[in-house]
mmCIF file of C-alpha atoms in Angstrom:
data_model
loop_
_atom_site.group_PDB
_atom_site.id
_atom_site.type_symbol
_atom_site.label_atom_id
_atom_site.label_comp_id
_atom_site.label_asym_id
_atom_site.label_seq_id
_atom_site.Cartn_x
_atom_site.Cartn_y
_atom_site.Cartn_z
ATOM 1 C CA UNK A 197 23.674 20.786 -13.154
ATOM 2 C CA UNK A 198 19.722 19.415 -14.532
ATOM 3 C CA UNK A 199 17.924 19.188 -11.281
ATOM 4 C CA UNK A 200 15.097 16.111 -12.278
ATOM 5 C CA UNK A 201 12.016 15.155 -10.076
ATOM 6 C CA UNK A 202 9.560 12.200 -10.670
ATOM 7 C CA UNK A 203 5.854 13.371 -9.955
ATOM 8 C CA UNK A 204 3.387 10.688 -9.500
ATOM 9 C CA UNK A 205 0.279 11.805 -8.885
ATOM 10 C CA UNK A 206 -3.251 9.631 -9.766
ATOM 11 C CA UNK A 207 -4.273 10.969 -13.158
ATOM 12 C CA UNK A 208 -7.939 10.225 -12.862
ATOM 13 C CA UNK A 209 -8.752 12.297 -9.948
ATOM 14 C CA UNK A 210 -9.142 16.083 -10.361
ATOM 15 C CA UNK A 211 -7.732 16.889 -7.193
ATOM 16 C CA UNK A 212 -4.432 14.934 -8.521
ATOM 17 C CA UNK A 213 -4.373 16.754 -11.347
ATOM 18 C CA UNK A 214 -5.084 20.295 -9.768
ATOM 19 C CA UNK A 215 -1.943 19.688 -7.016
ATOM 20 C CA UNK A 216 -0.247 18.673 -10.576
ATOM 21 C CA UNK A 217 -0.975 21.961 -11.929
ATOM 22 C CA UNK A 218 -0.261 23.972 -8.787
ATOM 23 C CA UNK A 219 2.991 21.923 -8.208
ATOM 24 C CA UNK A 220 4.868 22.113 -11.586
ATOM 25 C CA UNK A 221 5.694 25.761 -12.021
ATOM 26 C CA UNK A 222 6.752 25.829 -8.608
ATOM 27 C CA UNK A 223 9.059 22.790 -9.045
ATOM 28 C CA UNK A 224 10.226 24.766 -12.828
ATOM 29 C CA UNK A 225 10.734 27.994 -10.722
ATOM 30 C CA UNK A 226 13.324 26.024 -8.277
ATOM 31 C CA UNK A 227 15.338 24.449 -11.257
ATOM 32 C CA UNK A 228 14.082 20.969 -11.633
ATOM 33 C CA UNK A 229 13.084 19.447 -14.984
ATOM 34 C CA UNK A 230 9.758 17.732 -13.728
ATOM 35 C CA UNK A 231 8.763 14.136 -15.130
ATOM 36 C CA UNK A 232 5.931 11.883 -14.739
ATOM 37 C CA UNK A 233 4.780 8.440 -15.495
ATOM 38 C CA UNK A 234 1.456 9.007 -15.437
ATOM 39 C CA UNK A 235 0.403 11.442 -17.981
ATOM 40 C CA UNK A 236 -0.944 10.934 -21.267
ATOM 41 C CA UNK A 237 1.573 12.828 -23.932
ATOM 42 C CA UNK A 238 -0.923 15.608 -24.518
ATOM 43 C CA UNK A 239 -1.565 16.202 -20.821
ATOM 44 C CA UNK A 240 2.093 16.148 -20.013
ATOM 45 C CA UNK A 241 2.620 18.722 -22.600
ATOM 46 C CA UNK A 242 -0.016 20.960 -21.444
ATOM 47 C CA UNK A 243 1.863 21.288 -18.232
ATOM 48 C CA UNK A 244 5.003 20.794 -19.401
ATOM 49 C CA UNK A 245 6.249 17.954 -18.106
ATOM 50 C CA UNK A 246 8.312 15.219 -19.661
ATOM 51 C CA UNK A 247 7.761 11.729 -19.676
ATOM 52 C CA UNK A 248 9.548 9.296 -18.059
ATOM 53 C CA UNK A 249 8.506 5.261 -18.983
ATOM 54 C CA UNK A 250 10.695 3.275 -17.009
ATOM 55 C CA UNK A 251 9.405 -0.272 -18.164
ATOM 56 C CA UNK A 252 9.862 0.707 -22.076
ATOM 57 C CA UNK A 253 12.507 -0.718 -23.660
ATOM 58 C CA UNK A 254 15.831 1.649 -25.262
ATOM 59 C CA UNK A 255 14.342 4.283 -22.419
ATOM 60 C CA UNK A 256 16.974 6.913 -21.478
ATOM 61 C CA UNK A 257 16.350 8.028 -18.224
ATOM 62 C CA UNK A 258 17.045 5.403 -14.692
ATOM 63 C CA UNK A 259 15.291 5.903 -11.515
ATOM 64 C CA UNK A 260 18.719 6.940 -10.146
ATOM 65 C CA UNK A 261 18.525 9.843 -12.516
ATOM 66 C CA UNK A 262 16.283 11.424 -10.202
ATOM 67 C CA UNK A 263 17.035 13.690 -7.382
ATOM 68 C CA UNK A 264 13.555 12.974 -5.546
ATOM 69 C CA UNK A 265 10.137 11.690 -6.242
ATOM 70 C CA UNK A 266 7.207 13.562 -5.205
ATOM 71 C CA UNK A 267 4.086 11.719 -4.641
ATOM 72 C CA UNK A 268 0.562 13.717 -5.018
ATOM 73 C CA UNK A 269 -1.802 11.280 -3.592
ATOM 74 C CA UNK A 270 -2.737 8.659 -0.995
ATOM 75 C CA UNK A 271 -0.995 5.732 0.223
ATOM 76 C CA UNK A 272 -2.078 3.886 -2.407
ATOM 77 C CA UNK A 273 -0.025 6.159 -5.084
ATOM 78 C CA UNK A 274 3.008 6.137 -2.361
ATOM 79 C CA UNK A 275 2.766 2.283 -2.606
ATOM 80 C CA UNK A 276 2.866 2.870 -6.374
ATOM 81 C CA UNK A 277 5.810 5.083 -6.559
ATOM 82 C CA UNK A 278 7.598 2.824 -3.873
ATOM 83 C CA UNK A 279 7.375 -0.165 -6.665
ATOM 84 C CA UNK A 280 9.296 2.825 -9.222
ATOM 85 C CA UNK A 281 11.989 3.461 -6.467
ATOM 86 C CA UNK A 282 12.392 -0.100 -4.933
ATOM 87 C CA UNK A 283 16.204 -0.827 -5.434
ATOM 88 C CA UNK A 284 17.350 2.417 -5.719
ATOM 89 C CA UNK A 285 18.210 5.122 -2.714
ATOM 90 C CA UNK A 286 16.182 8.008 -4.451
ATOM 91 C CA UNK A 287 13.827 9.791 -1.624
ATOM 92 C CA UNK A 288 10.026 9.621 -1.785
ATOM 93 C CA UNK A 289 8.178 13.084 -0.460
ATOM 94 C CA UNK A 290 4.848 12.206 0.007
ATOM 95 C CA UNK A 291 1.875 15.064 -0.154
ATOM 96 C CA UNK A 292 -1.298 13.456 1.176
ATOM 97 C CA UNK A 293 -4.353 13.992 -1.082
ATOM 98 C CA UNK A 294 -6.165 10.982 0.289
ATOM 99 C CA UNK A 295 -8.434 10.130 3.606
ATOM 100 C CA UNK A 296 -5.640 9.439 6.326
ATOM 101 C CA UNK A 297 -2.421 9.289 4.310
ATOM 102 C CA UNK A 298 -0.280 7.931 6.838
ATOM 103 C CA UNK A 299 2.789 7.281 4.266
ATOM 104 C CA UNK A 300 2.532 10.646 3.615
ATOM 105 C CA UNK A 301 5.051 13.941 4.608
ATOM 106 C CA UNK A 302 2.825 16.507 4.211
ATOM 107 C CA UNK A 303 -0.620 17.870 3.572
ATOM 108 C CA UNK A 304 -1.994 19.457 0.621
ATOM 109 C CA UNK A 305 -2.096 22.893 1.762
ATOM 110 C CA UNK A 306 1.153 23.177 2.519
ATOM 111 C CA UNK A 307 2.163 21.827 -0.777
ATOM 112 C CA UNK A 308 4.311 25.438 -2.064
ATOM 113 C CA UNK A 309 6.385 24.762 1.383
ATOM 114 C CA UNK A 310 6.938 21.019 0.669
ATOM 115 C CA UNK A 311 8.271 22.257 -2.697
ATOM 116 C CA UNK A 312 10.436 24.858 -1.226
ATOM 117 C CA UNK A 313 11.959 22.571 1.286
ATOM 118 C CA UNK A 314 12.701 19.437 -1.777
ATOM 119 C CA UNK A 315 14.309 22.405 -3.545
ATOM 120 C CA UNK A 316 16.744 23.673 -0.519
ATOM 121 C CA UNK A 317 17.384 20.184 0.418
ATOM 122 C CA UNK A 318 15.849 20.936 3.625
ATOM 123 C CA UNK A 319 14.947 17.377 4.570
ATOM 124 C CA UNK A 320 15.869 14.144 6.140
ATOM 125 C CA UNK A 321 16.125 10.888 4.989
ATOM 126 C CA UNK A 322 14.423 7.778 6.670
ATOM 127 C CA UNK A 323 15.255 4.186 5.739
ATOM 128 C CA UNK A 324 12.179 1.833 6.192
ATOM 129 C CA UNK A 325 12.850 -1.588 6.128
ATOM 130 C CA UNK A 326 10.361 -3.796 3.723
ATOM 131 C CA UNK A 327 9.733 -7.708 3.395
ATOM 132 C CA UNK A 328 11.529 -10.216 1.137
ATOM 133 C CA UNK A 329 8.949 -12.512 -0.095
ATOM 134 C CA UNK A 330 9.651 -15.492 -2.072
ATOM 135 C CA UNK A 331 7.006 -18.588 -2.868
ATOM 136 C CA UNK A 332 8.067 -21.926 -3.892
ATOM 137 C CA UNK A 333 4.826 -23.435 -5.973
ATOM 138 C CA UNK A 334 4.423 -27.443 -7.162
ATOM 139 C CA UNK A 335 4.644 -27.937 -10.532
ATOM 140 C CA UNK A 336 6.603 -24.702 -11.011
ATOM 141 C CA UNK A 337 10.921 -24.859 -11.059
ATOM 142 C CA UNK A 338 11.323 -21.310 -10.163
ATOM 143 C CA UNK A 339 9.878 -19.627 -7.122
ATOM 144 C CA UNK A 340 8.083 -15.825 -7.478
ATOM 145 C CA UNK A 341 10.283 -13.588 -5.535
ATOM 146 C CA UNK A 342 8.144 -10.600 -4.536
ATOM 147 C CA UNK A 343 8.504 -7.492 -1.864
ATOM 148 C CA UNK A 344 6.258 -5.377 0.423
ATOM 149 C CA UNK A 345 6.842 -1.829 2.014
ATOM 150 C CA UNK A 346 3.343 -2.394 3.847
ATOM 151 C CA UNK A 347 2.365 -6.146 4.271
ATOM 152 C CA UNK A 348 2.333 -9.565 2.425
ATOM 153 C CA UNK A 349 -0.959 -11.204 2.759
ATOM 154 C CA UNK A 350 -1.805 -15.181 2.217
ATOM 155 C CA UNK A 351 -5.349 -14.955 1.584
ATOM 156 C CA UNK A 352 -7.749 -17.594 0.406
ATOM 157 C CA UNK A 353 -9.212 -17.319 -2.813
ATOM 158 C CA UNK A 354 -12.568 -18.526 -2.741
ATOM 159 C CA UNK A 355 -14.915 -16.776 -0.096
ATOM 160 C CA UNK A 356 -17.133 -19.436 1.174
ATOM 161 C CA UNK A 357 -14.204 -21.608 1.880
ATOM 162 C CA UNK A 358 -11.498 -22.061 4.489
ATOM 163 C CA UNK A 359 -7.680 -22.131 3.958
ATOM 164 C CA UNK A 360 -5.595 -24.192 6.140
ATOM 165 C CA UNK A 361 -2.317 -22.747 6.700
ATOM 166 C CA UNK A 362 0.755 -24.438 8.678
ATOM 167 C CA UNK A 363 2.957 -21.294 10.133
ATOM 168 C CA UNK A 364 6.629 -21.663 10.993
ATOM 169 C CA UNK A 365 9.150 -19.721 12.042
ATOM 170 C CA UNK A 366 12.976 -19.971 12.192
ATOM 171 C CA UNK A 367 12.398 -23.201 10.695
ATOM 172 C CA UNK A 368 10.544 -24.521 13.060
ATOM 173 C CA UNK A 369 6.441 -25.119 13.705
ATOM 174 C CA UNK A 370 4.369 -23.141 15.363
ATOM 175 C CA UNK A 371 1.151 -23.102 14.788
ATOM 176 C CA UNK A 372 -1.345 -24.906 12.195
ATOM 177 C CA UNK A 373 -5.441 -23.458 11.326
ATOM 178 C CA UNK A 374 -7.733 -23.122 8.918
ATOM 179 C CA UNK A 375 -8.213 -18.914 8.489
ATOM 180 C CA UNK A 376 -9.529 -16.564 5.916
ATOM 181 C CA UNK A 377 -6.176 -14.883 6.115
ATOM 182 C CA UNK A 378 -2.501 -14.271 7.201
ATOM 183 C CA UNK A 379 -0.806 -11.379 7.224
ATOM 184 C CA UNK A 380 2.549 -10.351 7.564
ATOM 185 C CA UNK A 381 3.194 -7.227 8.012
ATOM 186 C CA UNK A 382 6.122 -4.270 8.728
ATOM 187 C CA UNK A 383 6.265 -1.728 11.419
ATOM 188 C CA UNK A 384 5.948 0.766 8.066
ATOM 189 C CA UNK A 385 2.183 -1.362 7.554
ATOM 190 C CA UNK A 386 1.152 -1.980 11.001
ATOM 191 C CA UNK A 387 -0.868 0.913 10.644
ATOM 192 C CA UNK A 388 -2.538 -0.576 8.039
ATOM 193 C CA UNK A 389 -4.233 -4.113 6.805
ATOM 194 C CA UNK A 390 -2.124 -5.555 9.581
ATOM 195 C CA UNK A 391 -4.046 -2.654 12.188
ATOM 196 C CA UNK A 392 -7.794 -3.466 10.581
ATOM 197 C CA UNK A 393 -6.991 -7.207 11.506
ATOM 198 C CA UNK A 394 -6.610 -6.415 15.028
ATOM 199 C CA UNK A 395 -2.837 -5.965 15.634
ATOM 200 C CA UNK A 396 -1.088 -3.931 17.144
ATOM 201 C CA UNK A 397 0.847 -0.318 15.726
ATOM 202 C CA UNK A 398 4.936 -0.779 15.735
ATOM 203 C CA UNK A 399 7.119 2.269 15.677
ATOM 204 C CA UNK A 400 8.757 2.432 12.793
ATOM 205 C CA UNK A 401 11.895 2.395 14.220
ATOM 206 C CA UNK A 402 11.276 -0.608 15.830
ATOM 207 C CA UNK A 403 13.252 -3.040 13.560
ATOM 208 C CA UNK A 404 9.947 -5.835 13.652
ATOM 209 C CA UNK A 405 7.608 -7.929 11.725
ATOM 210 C CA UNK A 406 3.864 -8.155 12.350
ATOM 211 C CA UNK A 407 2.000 -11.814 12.062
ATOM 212 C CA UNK A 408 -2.036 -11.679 12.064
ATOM 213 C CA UNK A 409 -4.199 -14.070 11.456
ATOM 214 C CA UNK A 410 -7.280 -13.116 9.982
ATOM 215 C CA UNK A 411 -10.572 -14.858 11.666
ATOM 216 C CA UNK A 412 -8.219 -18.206 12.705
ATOM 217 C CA UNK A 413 -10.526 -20.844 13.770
ATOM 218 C CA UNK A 414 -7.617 -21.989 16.293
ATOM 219 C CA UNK A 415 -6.955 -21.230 19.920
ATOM 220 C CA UNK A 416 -3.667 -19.574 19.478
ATOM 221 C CA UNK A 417 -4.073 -17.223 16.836
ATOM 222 C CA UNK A 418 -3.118 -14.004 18.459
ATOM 223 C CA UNK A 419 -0.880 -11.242 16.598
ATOM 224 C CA UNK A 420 2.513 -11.656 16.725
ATOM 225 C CA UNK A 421 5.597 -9.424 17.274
ATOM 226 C CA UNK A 422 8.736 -10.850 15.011
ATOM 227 C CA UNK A 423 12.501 -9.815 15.696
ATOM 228 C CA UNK A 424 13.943 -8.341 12.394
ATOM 229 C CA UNK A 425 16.308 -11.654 11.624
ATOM 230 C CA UNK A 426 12.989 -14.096 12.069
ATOM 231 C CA UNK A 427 12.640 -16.117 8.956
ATOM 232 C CA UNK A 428 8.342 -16.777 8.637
ATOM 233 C CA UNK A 429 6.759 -19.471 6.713
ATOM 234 C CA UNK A 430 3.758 -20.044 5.645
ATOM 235 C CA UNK A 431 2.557 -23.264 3.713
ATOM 236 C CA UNK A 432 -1.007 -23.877 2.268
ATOM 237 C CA UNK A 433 -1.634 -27.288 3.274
ATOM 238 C CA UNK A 434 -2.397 -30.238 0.420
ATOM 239 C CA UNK A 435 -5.392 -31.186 2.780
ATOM 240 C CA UNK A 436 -6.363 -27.034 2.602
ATOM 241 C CA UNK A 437 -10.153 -27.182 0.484
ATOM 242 C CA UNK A 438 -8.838 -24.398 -1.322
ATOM 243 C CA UNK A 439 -5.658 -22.452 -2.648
ATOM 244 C CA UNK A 440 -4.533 -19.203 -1.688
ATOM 245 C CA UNK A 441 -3.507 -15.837 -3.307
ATOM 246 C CA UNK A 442 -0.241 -14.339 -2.022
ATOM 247 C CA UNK A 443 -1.294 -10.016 -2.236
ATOM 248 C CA UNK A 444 1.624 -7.847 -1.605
ATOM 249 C CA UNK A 445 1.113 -4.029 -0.827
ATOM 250 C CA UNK A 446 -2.247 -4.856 -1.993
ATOM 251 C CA UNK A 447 -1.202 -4.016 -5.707
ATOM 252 C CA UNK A 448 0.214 -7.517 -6.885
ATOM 253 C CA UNK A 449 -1.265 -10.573 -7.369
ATOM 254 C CA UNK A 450 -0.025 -14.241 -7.339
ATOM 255 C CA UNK A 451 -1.783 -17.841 -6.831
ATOM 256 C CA UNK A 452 -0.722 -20.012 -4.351
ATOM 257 C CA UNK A 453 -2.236 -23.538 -4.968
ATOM 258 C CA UNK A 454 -2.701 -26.141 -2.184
ATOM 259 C CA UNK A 455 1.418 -27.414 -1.494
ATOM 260 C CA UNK A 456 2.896 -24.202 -1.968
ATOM 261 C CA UNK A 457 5.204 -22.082 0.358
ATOM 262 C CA UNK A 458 5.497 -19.246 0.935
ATOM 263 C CA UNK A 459 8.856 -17.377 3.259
ATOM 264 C CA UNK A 460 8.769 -13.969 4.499
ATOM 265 C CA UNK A 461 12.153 -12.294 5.442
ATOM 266 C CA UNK A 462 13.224 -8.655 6.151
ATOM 267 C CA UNK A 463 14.732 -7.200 2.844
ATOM 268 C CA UNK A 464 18.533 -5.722 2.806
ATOM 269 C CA UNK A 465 16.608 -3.100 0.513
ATOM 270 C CA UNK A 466 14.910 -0.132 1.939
ATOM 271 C CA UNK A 467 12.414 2.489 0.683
ATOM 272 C CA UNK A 468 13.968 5.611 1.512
ATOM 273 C CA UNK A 469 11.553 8.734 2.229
ATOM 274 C CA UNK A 470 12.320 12.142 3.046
ATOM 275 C CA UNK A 471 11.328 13.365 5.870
ATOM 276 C CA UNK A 472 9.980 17.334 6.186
ATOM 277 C CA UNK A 473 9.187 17.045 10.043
ATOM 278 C CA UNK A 474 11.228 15.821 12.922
ATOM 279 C CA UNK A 475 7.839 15.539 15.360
ATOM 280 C CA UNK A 476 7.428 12.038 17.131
ATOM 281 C CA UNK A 477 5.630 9.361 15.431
ATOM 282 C CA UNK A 478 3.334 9.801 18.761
ATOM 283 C CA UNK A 479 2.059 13.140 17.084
ATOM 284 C CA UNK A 480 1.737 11.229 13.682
ATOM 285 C CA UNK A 481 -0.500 8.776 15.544
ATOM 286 C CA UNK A 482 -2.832 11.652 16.662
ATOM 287 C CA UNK A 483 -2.990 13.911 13.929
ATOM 288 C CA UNK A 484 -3.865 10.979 11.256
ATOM 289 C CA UNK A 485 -6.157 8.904 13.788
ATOM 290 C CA UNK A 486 -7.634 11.919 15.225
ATOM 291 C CA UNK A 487 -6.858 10.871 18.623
ATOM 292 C CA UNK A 488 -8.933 12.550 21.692
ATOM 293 C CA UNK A 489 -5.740 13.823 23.771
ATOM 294 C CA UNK A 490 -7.366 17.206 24.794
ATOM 295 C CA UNK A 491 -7.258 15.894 28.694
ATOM 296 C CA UNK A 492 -3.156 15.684 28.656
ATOM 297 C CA UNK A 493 -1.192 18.018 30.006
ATOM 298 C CA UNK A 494 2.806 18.328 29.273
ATOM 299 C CA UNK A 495 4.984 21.136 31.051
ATOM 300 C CA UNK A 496 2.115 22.419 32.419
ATOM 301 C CA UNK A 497 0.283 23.049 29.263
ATOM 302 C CA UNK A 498 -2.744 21.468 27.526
ATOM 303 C CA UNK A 499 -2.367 19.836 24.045
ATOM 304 C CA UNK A 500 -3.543 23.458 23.244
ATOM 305 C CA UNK A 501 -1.143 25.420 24.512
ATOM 306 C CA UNK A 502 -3.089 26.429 26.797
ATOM 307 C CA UNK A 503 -1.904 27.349 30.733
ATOM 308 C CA UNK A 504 -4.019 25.121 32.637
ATOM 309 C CA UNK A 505 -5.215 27.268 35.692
ATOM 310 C CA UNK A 506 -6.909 24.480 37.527
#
């Protein structure tokens, strides 16, 4: 039975294309016919690799075609291949090339291991829940539906201006303030733009939706923590001096003039990842933040392993 793998990988950067290079032959050498919709057709058949164009029409191949999809990059490439997978229940195996790569499985050097485990089926699978985002514009007769593994932002669109947002939730108001920005985020992105805003990290088990307004000129404008069935809305106000741009996973793009609305749920569609490690997201926390924890000491022993004789 054809074993097939998706490899997306950032074909601009060297470093992508070296973990390409050192990745294929071991992915050949376990069986899989390797893919990628990133190459150009001469690079792909320098390594061997066939090309898979999922938004050309008469195309042969389906995303559910694929056993896995192995990601050689940052976040921003997982975010990528996320918007390939979205609808379908094929894993993503991230291998960090990036700065923190918190989407990520595993690191770089252990990239002949991540391989060997995809191949054995040595993994687990993780749902993460993302956000349904749909935006109801005047002068428009059908909304922009939209999703988010990470966050949906309502930003405002000129920089010297303020937008002034109304907020509501469950259908009913809750707060109204002029703000550079709003975000709404998962518990997947609250280490992310949501995190840089000032809010807080959510396990992401924790079945939750993150609101934070950005630089609110309002008294209550703190972060808040949203149960998984809460409906948000957020409307740009006529009276707003400026309209807004809705950014989701901070790879798409669309205008949101003064009178539009925009409602945030939790998505019946998850991103599914496979998991190499079963080590708490506590140790996650420290190893991509860099965390000082030398000082704790568990069962006797320092973060070191070390017997602490004091």
């Amino acid at each position: 039975m054809t074993r097939n793998v998706l490899v997306v990988t950032h074909p601009g950067r060297p470093e992508a294309l070296q973990a390409l290079r050192n990745a294929v032959p071991a992915l050949v050498e376990h069986g899989f016919d390797v893919y990628s919709a990133d190459l150009s057709g001469s690079t792909a058949r320098e390594l061997g690799i066939r090309l898979y164009a999922p938004y050309q029409q008469g195309t042969q191949m389906k995303i559910s075609d694929f056993e896995a999809v192995m990601v050689l990059g940052g976040d921003g490439t997982i975010l990528r291949a996320a918007e390939l997978i979205f609808g379908s229940h094929v894993p993503l195996l991230g291998i960090n090339l990036g700065h923190v790569g918190f989407l990520a499985e595993s690191e770089k050097e252990d990239l002949d291991l991540a391989v060997a485990r995809l191949a054995g089926r040595d993994y687990a699978t993780e749902e993460r829940r993302v956000l349904q985002v749909t935006v109801h514009r005047p002068g428009f007769a059908q909304p922009v539906i939209d999703w988010a593994l990470n966050e949906a932002t309502v930003e405002k669109a000129e920089p010297a201006r303020m937008l002034e947002v109304s907020i509501s939730v469950d259908g009913r108001p809750l707060s109204t303030f002029g703000c550079d920005a709003v975000i709404l985020a998962t518990a997947t992105g609250s280490t992310a733009h949501a995190f840089s805003a000032g809010g807080p990290i959510v396990w992401p088990d924790v079945a939750a939706k993150v609101l934070v307004p950005v630089a609110a000129h309002a008294l209550f404008a703190r972060p808040l923590v949203l149960g998984p069935s809460a409906d948000c809305t957020i409307d740009v106000l006529t009276e707003s001096g400026v309209g807004g741009v809705l950014v989701t996973d901070g790879r798409r793009q669309t205008d949101i003039p003064q009178g539009s609305r925009v409602i945030i749920k939790t998505s019946d569609t998850p991103i599914v990842f496979a998991r190499l490690s079963s080590a708490p997201f506590a140790d996650r926390l420290v190893s991509k933040f860099r965390l000082p924890v030398e000082g704790w000491r568990g069962n006797g022993n320092t973060m070191r392993g070390e017997t602490d004789d004091a």
